[in-house]
Amino acid sequence: MNFRTLDLNLLRVFDQVMAEQNLTRAAERLAMTQPAVSNALRRLREALGDDLVTRTAFGVKPTPKAEALWPEVRAALERLREAIEPRGFDPRTQEATFRLAMADATAATLLPALVQAIESTQALTNVRVLPLTTRDPRPWLERGEADFAIGYFPQAVAALEAEGGQATIHHQRLYDGHYVCVMRKGHALAEGELTLDRFCEAHHLLVSFSGRAHGFVDEALAALGRTRRVVLTVNQFFTAGRVVTGSDLLTVLPYEFLPATGFEEELAIQPIPLALQGVHVEVLWHQRHDRHPAHVWMRERIVEAGQARQRSRTPAPR
């Protein structure tokens, strides 16, 4: 490939196809016809010597080379856009779409205040919430699959702080929370003190984004030489709360999330009989967006929503 003769407009097409994973939607975003997008991809494939994407029943699937190339292309296009476009951002006249990766409990806690902030300014901002499937969203942000990741990411944040100024992912604390042990009302452990022995002897339900039946509670138990029996794993906090209302399983949920379930009255709450670290909900983003005006505006709204959540928080039972 001769870079001097490469039509750089092909990279804009490639970026949108990768973002949408669908030729029709990419064509709509680019104000092009689908045949024109297909033709641009063909020319880029010939230049790069790689298929880049393969068709599927629901759109297109990128090749490994496309996956590796996309973050670099997107970062370069962002830098060009920042250099060419005016530095200001008016949310009432400029449309922007942001993808936020977060768990259902975080979304239920944070989104009401965030939507209110967007609507109150009459912003043309669109938010797309992506289901969180990992405790370490840094690869998502590196690849440009999400604009922000919001949640409790203790290991990822610790790694970022260790990297210091070398980190390509930035983070900011939104609010602090607490986890509590939850069960159905009438459960044998709902009354009286929930001791560590009784906690370990019970059967548990675990919210696990990866599907592994091992979480931070299990790590704390292992440090004490203890274990528990995890009967069921699910990938949503809402599902966990709903299941325990009709079973004898215990689960661990964010205390701030319980009012949003709609069935808080069916649940009994006990303090977790373990010394656990505090839960710190953070927002993470890639440095390529750090000074982009639209991203800065959205980040400020996210932080404001987190601060509103912190002010309205009620203490968890101890």
PDB file of C-alpha atoms in Angstrom:
ATOM      1  CA  MET A   1       0.000   0.000   0.000  1.00  0.00           C
ATOM      2  CA  ASN A   2       1.237   3.485  -0.877  1.00  0.00           C
ATOM      3  CA  PHE A   3      -0.057   5.855   1.801  1.00  0.00           C
ATOM      4  CA  ARG A   4       0.518   8.906  -0.393  1.00  0.00           C
ATOM      5  CA  THR A   5      -2.097   7.689  -2.863  1.00  0.00           C
ATOM      6  CA  LEU A   6      -4.616   6.416  -0.294  1.00  0.00           C
ATOM      7  CA  ASP A   7      -7.978   8.204  -0.328  1.00  0.00           C
ATOM      8  CA  LEU A   8      -8.327   9.220   3.329  1.00  0.00           C
ATOM      9  CA  ASN A   9     -12.108   9.452   2.941  1.00  0.00           C
ATOM     10  CA  LEU A  10     -12.071   5.651   2.952  1.00  0.00           C
ATOM     11  CA  LEU A  11     -10.978   5.777   6.580  1.00  0.00           C
ATOM     12  CA  ARG A  12     -14.103   7.776   7.509  1.00  0.00           C
ATOM     13  CA  VAL A  13     -16.223   5.062   5.925  1.00  0.00           C
ATOM     14  CA  PHE A  14     -14.239   2.356   7.712  1.00  0.00           C
ATOM     15  CA  ASP A  15     -14.709   4.144  11.060  1.00  0.00           C
ATOM     16  CA  GLN A  16     -18.492   4.319  10.696  1.00  0.00           C
ATOM     17  CA  VAL A  17     -18.792   0.721   9.509  1.00  0.00           C
ATOM     18  CA  MET A  18     -16.804  -0.422  12.540  1.00  0.00           C
ATOM     19  CA  ALA A  19     -18.910   1.735  14.864  1.00  0.00           C
ATOM     20  CA  GLU A  20     -22.247   0.550  13.477  1.00  0.00           C
ATOM     21  CA  GLN A  21     -21.295  -3.033  12.486  1.00  0.00           C
ATOM     22  CA  ASN A  22     -23.904  -2.558   9.762  1.00  0.00           C
ATOM     23  CA  LEU A  23     -23.519  -1.141   6.258  1.00  0.00           C
ATOM     24  CA  THR A  24     -27.015   0.349   6.056  1.00  0.00           C
ATOM     25  CA  ARG A  25     -26.694   2.258   9.336  1.00  0.00           C
ATOM     26  CA  ALA A  26     -23.171   3.383   8.428  1.00  0.00           C
ATOM     27  CA  ALA A  27     -24.458   4.707   5.095  1.00  0.00           C
ATOM     28  CA  GLU A  28     -27.188   6.670   6.900  1.00  0.00           C
ATOM     29  CA  ARG A  29     -24.670   8.231   9.293  1.00  0.00           C
ATOM     30  CA  LEU A  30     -22.387   9.169   6.396  1.00  0.00           C
ATOM     31  CA  ALA A  31     -25.237  10.455   4.177  1.00  0.00           C
ATOM     32  CA  MET A  32     -24.159   7.950   1.510  1.00  0.00           C
ATOM     33  CA  THR A  33     -25.862   5.104  -0.305  1.00  0.00           C
ATOM     34  CA  GLN A  34     -25.145   1.549   0.781  1.00  0.00           C
ATOM     35  CA  PRO A  35     -23.547   0.682  -2.602  1.00  0.00           C
ATOM     36  CA  ALA A  36     -21.205   3.657  -2.160  1.00  0.00           C
ATOM     37  CA  VAL A  37     -20.199   2.390   1.291  1.00  0.00           C
ATOM     38  CA  SER A  38     -19.643  -1.115  -0.100  1.00  0.00           C
ATOM     39  CA  ASN A  39     -17.523   0.318  -2.914  1.00  0.00           C
ATOM     40  CA  ALA A  40     -15.426   2.333  -0.446  1.00  0.00           C
ATOM     41  CA  LEU A  41     -14.836  -0.789   1.632  1.00  0.00           C
ATOM     42  CA  ARG A  42     -13.797  -2.690  -1.501  1.00  0.00           C
ATOM     43  CA  ARG A  43     -11.224  -0.034  -2.355  1.00  0.00           C
ATOM     44  CA  LEU A  44      -9.879  -0.036   1.185  1.00  0.00           C
ATOM     45  CA  ARG A  45      -9.685  -3.847   1.210  1.00  0.00           C
ATOM     46  CA  GLU A  46      -7.661  -3.736  -2.001  1.00  0.00           C
ATOM     47  CA  ALA A  47      -5.325  -1.114  -0.515  1.00  0.00           C
ATOM     48  CA  LEU A  48      -4.797  -2.954   2.760  1.00  0.00           C
ATOM     49  CA  GLY A  49      -4.858  -6.510   1.484  1.00  0.00           C
ATOM     50  CA  ASP A  50      -7.419  -7.640   4.054  1.00  0.00           C
ATOM     51  CA  ASP A  51     -11.176  -8.353   3.955  1.00  0.00           C
ATOM     52  CA  LEU A  52     -11.676  -6.012   6.974  1.00  0.00           C
ATOM     53  CA  VAL A  53     -15.281  -7.204   7.507  1.00  0.00           C
ATOM     54  CA  THR A  54     -17.344 -10.265   6.683  1.00  0.00           C
ATOM     55  CA  ARG A  55     -21.107 -10.274   6.272  1.00  0.00           C
ATOM     56  CA  THR A  56     -23.333 -11.874   8.909  1.00  0.00           C
ATOM     57  CA  ALA A  57     -27.083 -12.300   9.297  1.00  0.00           C
ATOM     58  CA  PHE A  58     -27.249  -9.099  11.363  1.00  0.00           C
ATOM     59  CA  GLY A  59     -24.613  -6.904   9.721  1.00  0.00           C
ATOM     60  CA  VAL A  60     -20.859  -7.295   9.418  1.00  0.00           C
ATOM     61  CA  LYS A  61     -18.139  -8.786  11.592  1.00  0.00           C
ATOM     62  CA  PRO A  62     -14.653  -7.205  11.642  1.00  0.00           C
ATOM     63  CA  THR A  63     -11.513  -9.210  10.952  1.00  0.00           C
ATOM     64  CA  PRO A  64      -8.638  -9.228  13.474  1.00  0.00           C
ATOM     65  CA  LYS A  65      -6.745  -6.699  11.352  1.00  0.00           C
ATOM     66  CA  ALA A  66      -9.770  -4.369  11.327  1.00  0.00           C
ATOM     67  CA  GLU A  67     -10.092  -4.701  15.113  1.00  0.00           C
ATOM     68  CA  ALA A  68      -6.428  -3.748  15.528  1.00  0.00           C
ATOM     69  CA  LEU A  69      -6.599  -0.873  13.035  1.00  0.00           C
ATOM     70  CA  TRP A  70      -9.825   0.786  14.178  1.00  0.00           C
ATOM     71  CA  PRO A  71      -8.639   2.393  17.461  1.00  0.00           C
ATOM     72  CA  GLU A  72      -5.768   4.087  15.614  1.00  0.00           C
ATOM     73  CA  VAL A  73      -8.014   5.286  12.802  1.00  0.00           C
ATOM     74  CA  ARG A  74     -10.649   6.609  15.209  1.00  0.00           C
ATOM     75  CA  ALA A  75      -8.037   8.430  17.315  1.00  0.00           C
ATOM     76  CA  ALA A  76      -6.532  10.042  14.214  1.00  0.00           C
ATOM     77  CA  LEU A  77      -9.944  11.151  12.946  1.00  0.00           C
ATOM     78  CA  GLU A  78     -10.777  12.610  16.362  1.00  0.00           C
ATOM     79  CA  ARG A  79      -7.560  14.637  16.349  1.00  0.00           C
ATOM     80  CA  LEU A  80      -8.296  15.937  12.858  1.00  0.00           C
ATOM     81  CA  ARG A  81     -11.849  16.812  13.858  1.00  0.00           C
ATOM     82  CA  GLU A  82     -10.643  18.726  16.903  1.00  0.00           C
ATOM     83  CA  ALA A  83      -8.173  20.642  14.739  1.00  0.00           C
ATOM     84  CA  ILE A  84     -10.750  21.562  12.078  1.00  0.00           C
ATOM     85  CA  GLU A  85     -14.028  22.053  13.946  1.00  0.00           C
ATOM     86  CA  PRO A  86     -14.681  25.035  16.253  1.00  0.00           C
ATOM     87  CA  ARG A  87     -13.687  24.296  19.838  1.00  0.00           C
ATOM     88  CA  GLY A  88     -17.062  25.195  21.290  1.00  0.00           C
ATOM     89  CA  PHE A  89     -19.965  22.817  21.710  1.00  0.00           C
ATOM     90  CA  ASP A  90     -23.584  23.906  21.920  1.00  0.00           C
ATOM     91  CA  PRO A  91     -25.693  20.908  22.980  1.00  0.00           C
ATOM     92  CA  ARG A  92     -28.885  22.687  21.862  1.00  0.00           C
ATOM     93  CA  THR A  93     -27.767  22.975  18.227  1.00  0.00           C
ATOM     94  CA  GLN A  94     -25.169  20.219  17.805  1.00  0.00           C
ATOM     95  CA  GLU A  95     -26.264  16.594  17.896  1.00  0.00           C
ATOM     96  CA  ALA A  96     -24.055  14.068  19.683  1.00  0.00           C
ATOM     97  CA  THR A  97     -24.433  10.383  20.554  1.00  0.00           C
ATOM     98  CA  PHE A  98     -22.616   8.710  23.437  1.00  0.00           C
ATOM     99  CA  ARG A  99     -22.327   5.045  24.353  1.00  0.00           C
ATOM    100  CA  LEU A 100     -22.247   4.370  28.086  1.00  0.00           C
ATOM    101  CA  ALA A 101     -21.288   0.899  29.314  1.00  0.00           C
ATOM    102  CA  MET A 102     -22.727   0.144  32.749  1.00  0.00           C
ATOM    103  CA  ALA A 103     -24.479  -2.528  34.776  1.00  0.00           C
ATOM    104  CA  ASP A 104     -28.235  -2.371  35.252  1.00  0.00           C
ATOM    105  CA  ALA A 105     -27.907  -1.330  38.909  1.00  0.00           C
ATOM    106  CA  THR A 106     -25.652   1.604  37.998  1.00  0.00           C
ATOM    107  CA  ALA A 107     -27.972   2.610  35.157  1.00  0.00           C
ATOM    108  CA  ALA A 108     -31.041   2.547  37.402  1.00  0.00           C
ATOM    109  CA  THR A 109     -29.232   4.653  39.990  1.00  0.00           C
ATOM    110  CA  LEU A 110     -27.583   7.207  37.705  1.00  0.00           C
ATOM    111  CA  LEU A 111     -29.735   7.587  34.571  1.00  0.00           C
ATOM    112  CA  PRO A 112     -32.725   9.456  36.052  1.00  0.00           C
ATOM    113  CA  ALA A 113     -30.528  12.398  37.071  1.00  0.00           C
ATOM    114  CA  LEU A 114     -28.525  12.205  33.829  1.00  0.00           C
ATOM    115  CA  VAL A 115     -31.642  12.256  31.640  1.00  0.00           C
ATOM    116  CA  GLN A 116     -33.013  15.177  33.634  1.00  0.00           C
ATOM    117  CA  ALA A 117     -29.785  17.115  33.067  1.00  0.00           C
ATOM    118  CA  ILE A 118     -29.912  16.461  29.315  1.00  0.00           C
ATOM    119  CA  GLU A 119     -33.599  17.263  28.948  1.00  0.00           C
ATOM    120  CA  SER A 120     -33.425  20.413  31.091  1.00  0.00           C
ATOM    121  CA  THR A 121     -30.877  21.937  28.709  1.00  0.00           C
ATOM    122  CA  GLN A 122     -32.897  20.942  25.615  1.00  0.00           C
ATOM    123  CA  ALA A 123     -29.798  19.143  24.363  1.00  0.00           C
ATOM    124  CA  LEU A 124     -29.765  17.189  21.091  1.00  0.00           C
ATOM    125  CA  THR A 125     -27.759  14.529  22.907  1.00  0.00           C
ATOM    126  CA  ASN A 126     -28.531  10.829  22.514  1.00  0.00           C
ATOM    127  CA  VAL A 127     -27.404   8.212  25.027  1.00  0.00           C
ATOM    128  CA  ARG A 128     -26.997   4.536  24.215  1.00  0.00           C
ATOM    129  CA  VAL A 129     -26.518   2.278  27.247  1.00  0.00           C
ATOM    130  CA  LEU A 130     -24.464  -0.851  26.598  1.00  0.00           C
ATOM    131  CA  PRO A 131     -24.656  -3.876  28.916  1.00  0.00           C
ATOM    132  CA  LEU A 132     -21.506  -4.245  30.965  1.00  0.00           C
ATOM    133  CA  THR A 133     -19.978  -7.722  30.668  1.00  0.00           C
ATOM    134  CA  THR A 134     -16.633  -7.176  32.374  1.00  0.00           C
ATOM    135  CA  ARG A 135     -15.087  -5.752  35.551  1.00  0.00           C
ATOM    136  CA  ASP A 136     -12.296  -4.241  33.458  1.00  0.00           C
ATOM    137  CA  PRO A 137     -13.689  -2.027  30.663  1.00  0.00           C
ATOM    138  CA  ARG A 138     -10.317  -0.610  29.597  1.00  0.00           C
ATOM    139  CA  PRO A 139     -10.078  -2.774  26.418  1.00  0.00           C
ATOM    140  CA  TRP A 140     -13.552  -1.567  25.369  1.00  0.00           C
ATOM    141  CA  LEU A 141     -12.446   2.048  25.714  1.00  0.00           C
ATOM    142  CA  GLU A 142      -9.148   1.380  23.956  1.00  0.00           C
ATOM    143  CA  ARG A 143     -10.994  -0.148  20.989  1.00  0.00           C
ATOM    144  CA  GLY A 144     -13.570   2.641  20.916  1.00  0.00           C
ATOM    145  CA  GLU A 145     -16.491   0.292  21.618  1.00  0.00           C
ATOM    146  CA  ALA A 146     -17.813   2.642  24.315  1.00  0.00           C
ATOM    147  CA  ASP A 147     -17.311   6.341  25.054  1.00  0.00           C
ATOM    148  CA  PHE A 148     -17.660   5.986  28.827  1.00  0.00           C
ATOM    149  CA  ALA A 149     -17.655   3.071  31.259  1.00  0.00           C
ATOM    150  CA  ILE A 150     -19.376   3.648  34.593  1.00  0.00           C
ATOM    151  CA  GLY A 151     -19.256   1.313  37.559  1.00  0.00           C
ATOM    152  CA  TYR A 152     -17.195  -0.258  40.305  1.00  0.00           C
ATOM    153  CA  PHE A 153     -13.853  -1.263  38.754  1.00  0.00           C
ATOM    154  CA  PRO A 154     -11.420  -1.629  41.688  1.00  0.00           C
ATOM    155  CA  GLN A 155      -8.687  -3.570  39.887  1.00  0.00           C
ATOM    156  CA  ALA A 156      -8.808  -1.433  36.752  1.00  0.00           C
ATOM    157  CA  VAL A 157      -8.694   1.823  38.733  1.00  0.00           C
ATOM    158  CA  ALA A 158      -5.813   0.532  40.873  1.00  0.00           C
ATOM    159  CA  ALA A 159      -3.881  -0.300  37.694  1.00  0.00           C
ATOM    160  CA  LEU A 160      -4.576   3.162  36.242  1.00  0.00           C
ATOM    161  CA  GLU A 161      -3.369   4.886  39.396  1.00  0.00           C
ATOM    162  CA  ALA A 162      -0.197   2.766  39.332  1.00  0.00           C
ATOM    163  CA  GLU A 163       0.431   3.869  35.729  1.00  0.00           C
ATOM    164  CA  GLY A 164       0.024   7.519  36.695  1.00  0.00           C
ATOM    165  CA  GLY A 165       0.612   9.930  33.817  1.00  0.00           C
ATOM    166  CA  GLN A 166       1.316   7.061  31.405  1.00  0.00           C
ATOM    167  CA  ALA A 167      -2.263   5.754  31.495  1.00  0.00           C
ATOM    168  CA  THR A 168      -4.309   6.158  28.309  1.00  0.00           C
ATOM    169  CA  ILE A 169      -7.558   5.740  30.268  1.00  0.00           C
ATOM    170  CA  HIS A 170      -8.732   8.499  32.623  1.00  0.00           C
ATOM    171  CA  HIS A 171     -11.125   8.117  35.544  1.00  0.00           C
ATOM    172  CA  GLN A 172     -13.097  10.203  38.038  1.00  0.00           C
ATOM    173  CA  ARG A 173     -15.026   9.246  41.170  1.00  0.00           C
ATOM    174  CA  LEU A 174     -18.786   9.725  40.891  1.00  0.00           C
ATOM    175  CA  TYR A 175     -20.175   8.500  44.208  1.00  0.00           C
ATOM    176  CA  ASP A 176     -19.590   6.008  46.991  1.00  0.00           C
ATOM    177  CA  GLY A 177     -21.945   3.144  47.706  1.00  0.00           C
ATOM    178  CA  HIS A 178     -22.428   0.060  49.835  1.00  0.00           C
ATOM    179  CA  TYR A 179     -23.281  -3.553  49.210  1.00  0.00           C
ATOM    180  CA  VAL A 180     -25.739  -5.367  51.459  1.00  0.00           C
ATOM    181  CA  CYS A 181     -26.928  -8.947  51.832  1.00  0.00           C
ATOM    182  CA  VAL A 182     -30.459  -9.365  50.464  1.00  0.00           C
ATOM    183  CA  MET A 183     -33.011 -12.145  50.851  1.00  0.00           C
ATOM    184  CA  ARG A 184     -36.763 -12.596  50.788  1.00  0.00           C
ATOM    185  CA  LYS A 185     -38.829 -11.430  53.717  1.00  0.00           C
ATOM    186  CA  GLY A 186     -39.595 -14.413  55.918  1.00  0.00           C
ATOM    187  CA  HIS A 187     -36.228 -16.017  55.199  1.00  0.00           C
ATOM    188  CA  ALA A 188     -34.733 -17.840  58.204  1.00  0.00           C
ATOM    189  CA  LEU A 189     -31.793 -15.408  58.206  1.00  0.00           C
ATOM    190  CA  ALA A 190     -33.867 -12.233  57.836  1.00  0.00           C
ATOM    191  CA  GLU A 191     -34.168 -11.728  61.598  1.00  0.00           C
ATOM    192  CA  GLY A 192     -31.402 -11.535  64.164  1.00  0.00           C
ATOM    193  CA  GLU A 193     -27.692 -11.214  63.546  1.00  0.00           C
ATOM    194  CA  LEU A 194     -26.338 -12.602  60.303  1.00  0.00           C
ATOM    195  CA  THR A 195     -23.083 -14.147  61.498  1.00  0.00           C
ATOM    196  CA  LEU A 196     -20.238 -15.216  59.248  1.00  0.00           C
ATOM    197  CA  ASP A 197     -20.993 -18.880  59.975  1.00  0.00           C
ATOM    198  CA  ARG A 198     -24.649 -18.513  59.003  1.00  0.00           C
ATOM    199  CA  PHE A 199     -23.665 -16.520  55.911  1.00  0.00           C
ATOM    200  CA  CYS A 200     -21.248 -19.241  54.742  1.00  0.00           C
ATOM    201  CA  GLU A 201     -23.706 -22.064  55.436  1.00  0.00           C
ATOM    202  CA  ALA A 202     -26.432 -20.473  53.308  1.00  0.00           C
ATOM    203  CA  HIS A 203     -26.905 -20.937  49.549  1.00  0.00           C
ATOM    204  CA  HIS A 204     -26.061 -17.908  47.416  1.00  0.00           C
ATOM    205  CA  LEU A 205     -26.850 -16.197  44.131  1.00  0.00           C
ATOM    206  CA  LEU A 206     -23.986 -14.224  42.559  1.00  0.00           C
ATOM    207  CA  VAL A 207     -24.144 -11.403  40.019  1.00  0.00           C
ATOM    208  CA  SER A 208     -21.246 -12.174  37.689  1.00  0.00           C
ATOM    209  CA  PHE A 209     -20.662 -10.344  34.408  1.00  0.00           C
ATOM    210  CA  SER A 210     -18.201 -13.037  33.271  1.00  0.00           C
ATOM    211  CA  GLY A 211     -20.253 -16.016  34.433  1.00  0.00           C
ATOM    212  CA  ARG A 212     -17.557 -17.091  36.905  1.00  0.00           C
ATOM    213  CA  ALA A 213     -18.954 -18.221  40.268  1.00  0.00           C
ATOM    214  CA  HIS A 214     -16.370 -16.180  42.145  1.00  0.00           C
ATOM    215  CA  GLY A 215     -16.548 -12.503  43.070  1.00  0.00           C
ATOM    216  CA  PHE A 216     -15.165  -9.957  45.508  1.00  0.00           C
ATOM    217  CA  VAL A 217     -17.154 -11.482  48.388  1.00  0.00           C
ATOM    218  CA  ASP A 218     -15.527 -14.851  47.680  1.00  0.00           C
ATOM    219  CA  GLU A 219     -12.116 -13.188  47.644  1.00  0.00           C
ATOM    220  CA  ALA A 220     -12.803 -11.669  51.077  1.00  0.00           C
ATOM    221  CA  LEU A 221     -13.962 -15.060  52.368  1.00  0.00           C
ATOM    222  CA  ALA A 222     -10.863 -16.780  50.961  1.00  0.00           C
ATOM    223  CA  ALA A 223      -8.667 -14.341  52.884  1.00  0.00           C
ATOM    224  CA  LEU A 224     -10.337 -15.712  56.052  1.00  0.00           C
ATOM    225  CA  GLY A 225     -10.047 -19.312  54.921  1.00  0.00           C
ATOM    226  CA  ARG A 226     -13.797 -19.529  54.338  1.00  0.00           C
ATOM    227  CA  THR A 227     -16.003 -20.372  51.359  1.00  0.00           C
ATOM    228  CA  ARG A 228     -19.689 -20.238  50.404  1.00  0.00           C
ATOM    229  CA  ARG A 229     -21.855 -22.242  48.027  1.00  0.00           C
ATOM    230  CA  VAL A 230     -22.917 -20.268  44.943  1.00  0.00           C
ATOM    231  CA  VAL A 231     -25.924 -22.098  43.518  1.00  0.00           C
ATOM    232  CA  LEU A 232     -26.731 -19.646  40.722  1.00  0.00           C
ATOM    233  CA  THR A 233     -24.978 -16.889  38.782  1.00  0.00           C
ATOM    234  CA  VAL A 234     -26.787 -14.216  36.739  1.00  0.00           C
ATOM    235  CA  ASN A 235     -25.523 -11.178  34.873  1.00  0.00           C
ATOM    236  CA  GLN A 236     -28.008  -8.576  36.131  1.00  0.00           C
ATOM    237  CA  PHE A 237     -28.644  -7.155  39.576  1.00  0.00           C
ATOM    238  CA  PHE A 238     -32.357  -6.808  38.841  1.00  0.00           C
ATOM    239  CA  THR A 239     -32.602 -10.508  38.010  1.00  0.00           C
ATOM    240  CA  ALA A 240     -30.766 -11.375  41.229  1.00  0.00           C
ATOM    241  CA  GLY A 241     -33.202  -9.352  43.321  1.00  0.00           C
ATOM    242  CA  ARG A 242     -36.214 -10.872  41.592  1.00  0.00           C
ATOM    243  CA  VAL A 243     -34.960 -14.451  42.044  1.00  0.00           C
ATOM    244  CA  VAL A 244     -34.299 -14.137  45.775  1.00  0.00           C
ATOM    245  CA  THR A 245     -37.847 -12.894  46.408  1.00  0.00           C
ATOM    246  CA  GLY A 246     -39.083 -16.366  45.463  1.00  0.00           C
ATOM    247  CA  SER A 247     -36.306 -18.568  46.812  1.00  0.00           C
ATOM    248  CA  ASP A 248     -34.134 -19.199  49.862  1.00  0.00           C
ATOM    249  CA  LEU A 249     -30.993 -17.899  48.165  1.00  0.00           C
ATOM    250  CA  LEU A 250     -29.014 -14.926  49.494  1.00  0.00           C
ATOM    251  CA  THR A 251     -27.485 -12.350  47.203  1.00  0.00           C
ATOM    252  CA  VAL A 252     -25.375  -9.203  47.497  1.00  0.00           C
ATOM    253  CA  LEU A 253     -26.733  -6.038  45.879  1.00  0.00           C
ATOM    254  CA  PRO A 254     -25.853  -2.327  45.861  1.00  0.00           C
ATOM    255  CA  TYR A 255     -27.944  -0.744  48.613  1.00  0.00           C
ATOM    256  CA  GLU A 256     -28.623   2.364  46.496  1.00  0.00           C
ATOM    257  CA  PHE A 257     -30.141   0.181  43.764  1.00  0.00           C
ATOM    258  CA  LEU A 258     -32.889  -1.400  45.867  1.00  0.00           C
ATOM    259  CA  PRO A 259     -35.494   1.417  45.580  1.00  0.00           C
ATOM    260  CA  ALA A 260     -35.225   1.224  41.789  1.00  0.00           C
ATOM    261  CA  THR A 261     -36.187  -2.479  41.689  1.00  0.00           C
ATOM    262  CA  GLY A 262     -39.858  -1.806  42.389  1.00  0.00           C
ATOM    263  CA  PHE A 263     -40.037  -4.724  44.800  1.00  0.00           C
ATOM    264  CA  GLU A 264     -37.939  -3.427  47.701  1.00  0.00           C
ATOM    265  CA  GLU A 265     -40.816  -4.163  50.107  1.00  0.00           C
ATOM    266  CA  GLU A 266     -40.445  -7.887  49.373  1.00  0.00           C
ATOM    267  CA  LEU A 267     -36.801  -7.928  50.417  1.00  0.00           C
ATOM    268  CA  ALA A 268     -35.055  -8.212  53.765  1.00  0.00           C
ATOM    269  CA  ILE A 269     -31.685  -6.518  54.185  1.00  0.00           C
ATOM    270  CA  GLN A 270     -28.800  -7.572  56.394  1.00  0.00           C
ATOM    271  CA  PRO A 271     -25.275  -6.179  56.735  1.00  0.00           C
ATOM    272  CA  ILE A 272     -22.643  -8.392  55.092  1.00  0.00           C
ATOM    273  CA  PRO A 273     -20.667 -10.062  57.938  1.00  0.00           C
ATOM    274  CA  LEU A 274     -17.345  -9.257  56.292  1.00  0.00           C
ATOM    275  CA  ALA A 275     -14.950  -6.337  56.292  1.00  0.00           C
ATOM    276  CA  LEU A 276     -15.254  -5.213  52.673  1.00  0.00           C
ATOM    277  CA  GLN A 277     -13.669  -2.206  51.000  1.00  0.00           C
ATOM    278  CA  GLY A 278     -15.971   0.676  50.161  1.00  0.00           C
ATOM    279  CA  VAL A 279     -17.665   0.676  46.777  1.00  0.00           C
ATOM    280  CA  HIS A 280     -16.489   3.560  44.608  1.00  0.00           C
ATOM    281  CA  VAL A 281     -18.426   4.142  41.387  1.00  0.00           C
ATOM    282  CA  GLU A 282     -16.178   5.709  38.735  1.00  0.00           C
ATOM    283  CA  VAL A 283     -16.494   6.990  35.193  1.00  0.00           C
ATOM    284  CA  LEU A 284     -13.707   5.948  32.797  1.00  0.00           C
ATOM    285  CA  TRP A 285     -12.916   7.365  29.350  1.00  0.00           C
ATOM    286  CA  HIS A 286     -10.081   7.289  26.830  1.00  0.00           C
ATOM    287  CA  GLN A 287      -7.623  10.155  26.644  1.00  0.00           C
ATOM    288  CA  ARG A 288      -8.395  10.624  22.937  1.00  0.00           C
ATOM    289  CA  HIS A 289     -11.690  12.197  24.061  1.00  0.00           C
ATOM    290  CA  ASP A 290     -10.298  14.079  27.042  1.00  0.00           C
ATOM    291  CA  ARG A 291     -10.503  17.566  25.502  1.00  0.00           C
ATOM    292  CA  HIS A 292     -13.187  17.016  22.891  1.00  0.00           C
ATOM    293  CA  PRO A 293     -15.840  19.675  23.662  1.00  0.00           C
ATOM    294  CA  ALA A 294     -18.845  17.384  23.288  1.00  0.00           C
ATOM    295  CA  HIS A 295     -17.250  14.708  25.444  1.00  0.00           C
ATOM    296  CA  VAL A 296     -16.268  17.257  28.060  1.00  0.00           C
ATOM    297  CA  TRP A 297     -19.882  18.474  28.180  1.00  0.00           C
ATOM    298  CA  MET A 298     -21.218  14.935  28.542  1.00  0.00           C
ATOM    299  CA  ARG A 299     -18.632  14.075  31.179  1.00  0.00           C
ATOM    300  CA  GLU A 300     -19.703  17.093  33.205  1.00  0.00           C
ATOM    301  CA  ARG A 301     -23.329  15.919  33.042  1.00  0.00           C
ATOM    302  CA  ILE A 302     -22.306  12.431  34.202  1.00  0.00           C
ATOM    303  CA  VAL A 303     -20.350  13.879  37.124  1.00  0.00           C
ATOM    304  CA  GLU A 304     -23.292  16.109  38.065  1.00  0.00           C
ATOM    305  CA  ALA A 305     -25.603  13.073  38.036  1.00  0.00           C
ATOM    306  CA  GLY A 306     -23.161  11.226  40.281  1.00  0.00           C
ATOM    307  CA  GLN A 307     -22.996  14.152  42.696  1.00  0.00           C
ATOM    308  CA  ALA A 308     -26.793  14.272  42.819  1.00  0.00           C
ATOM    309  CA  ARG A 309     -26.805  10.543  43.619  1.00  0.00           C
ATOM    310  CA  GLN A 310     -24.263  11.112  46.406  1.00  0.00           C
ATOM    311  CA  ARG A 311     -26.316  13.921  47.984  1.00  0.00           C
ATOM    312  CA  SER A 312     -29.494  11.835  48.013  1.00  0.00           C
ATOM    313  CA  ARG A 313     -27.842   8.695  49.383  1.00  0.00           C
ATOM    314  CA  THR A 314     -29.175   7.186  52.612  1.00  0.00           C
ATOM    315  CA  PRO A 315     -26.792   5.280  54.902  1.00  0.00           C
ATOM    316  CA  ALA A 316     -26.765   1.525  54.461  1.00  0.00           C
ATOM    317  CA  PRO A 317     -27.538  -0.657  57.463  1.00  0.00           C
ATOM    318  CA  ARG A 318     -24.526  -1.725  59.496  1.00  0.00           C
TER     319      ARG A 318
END
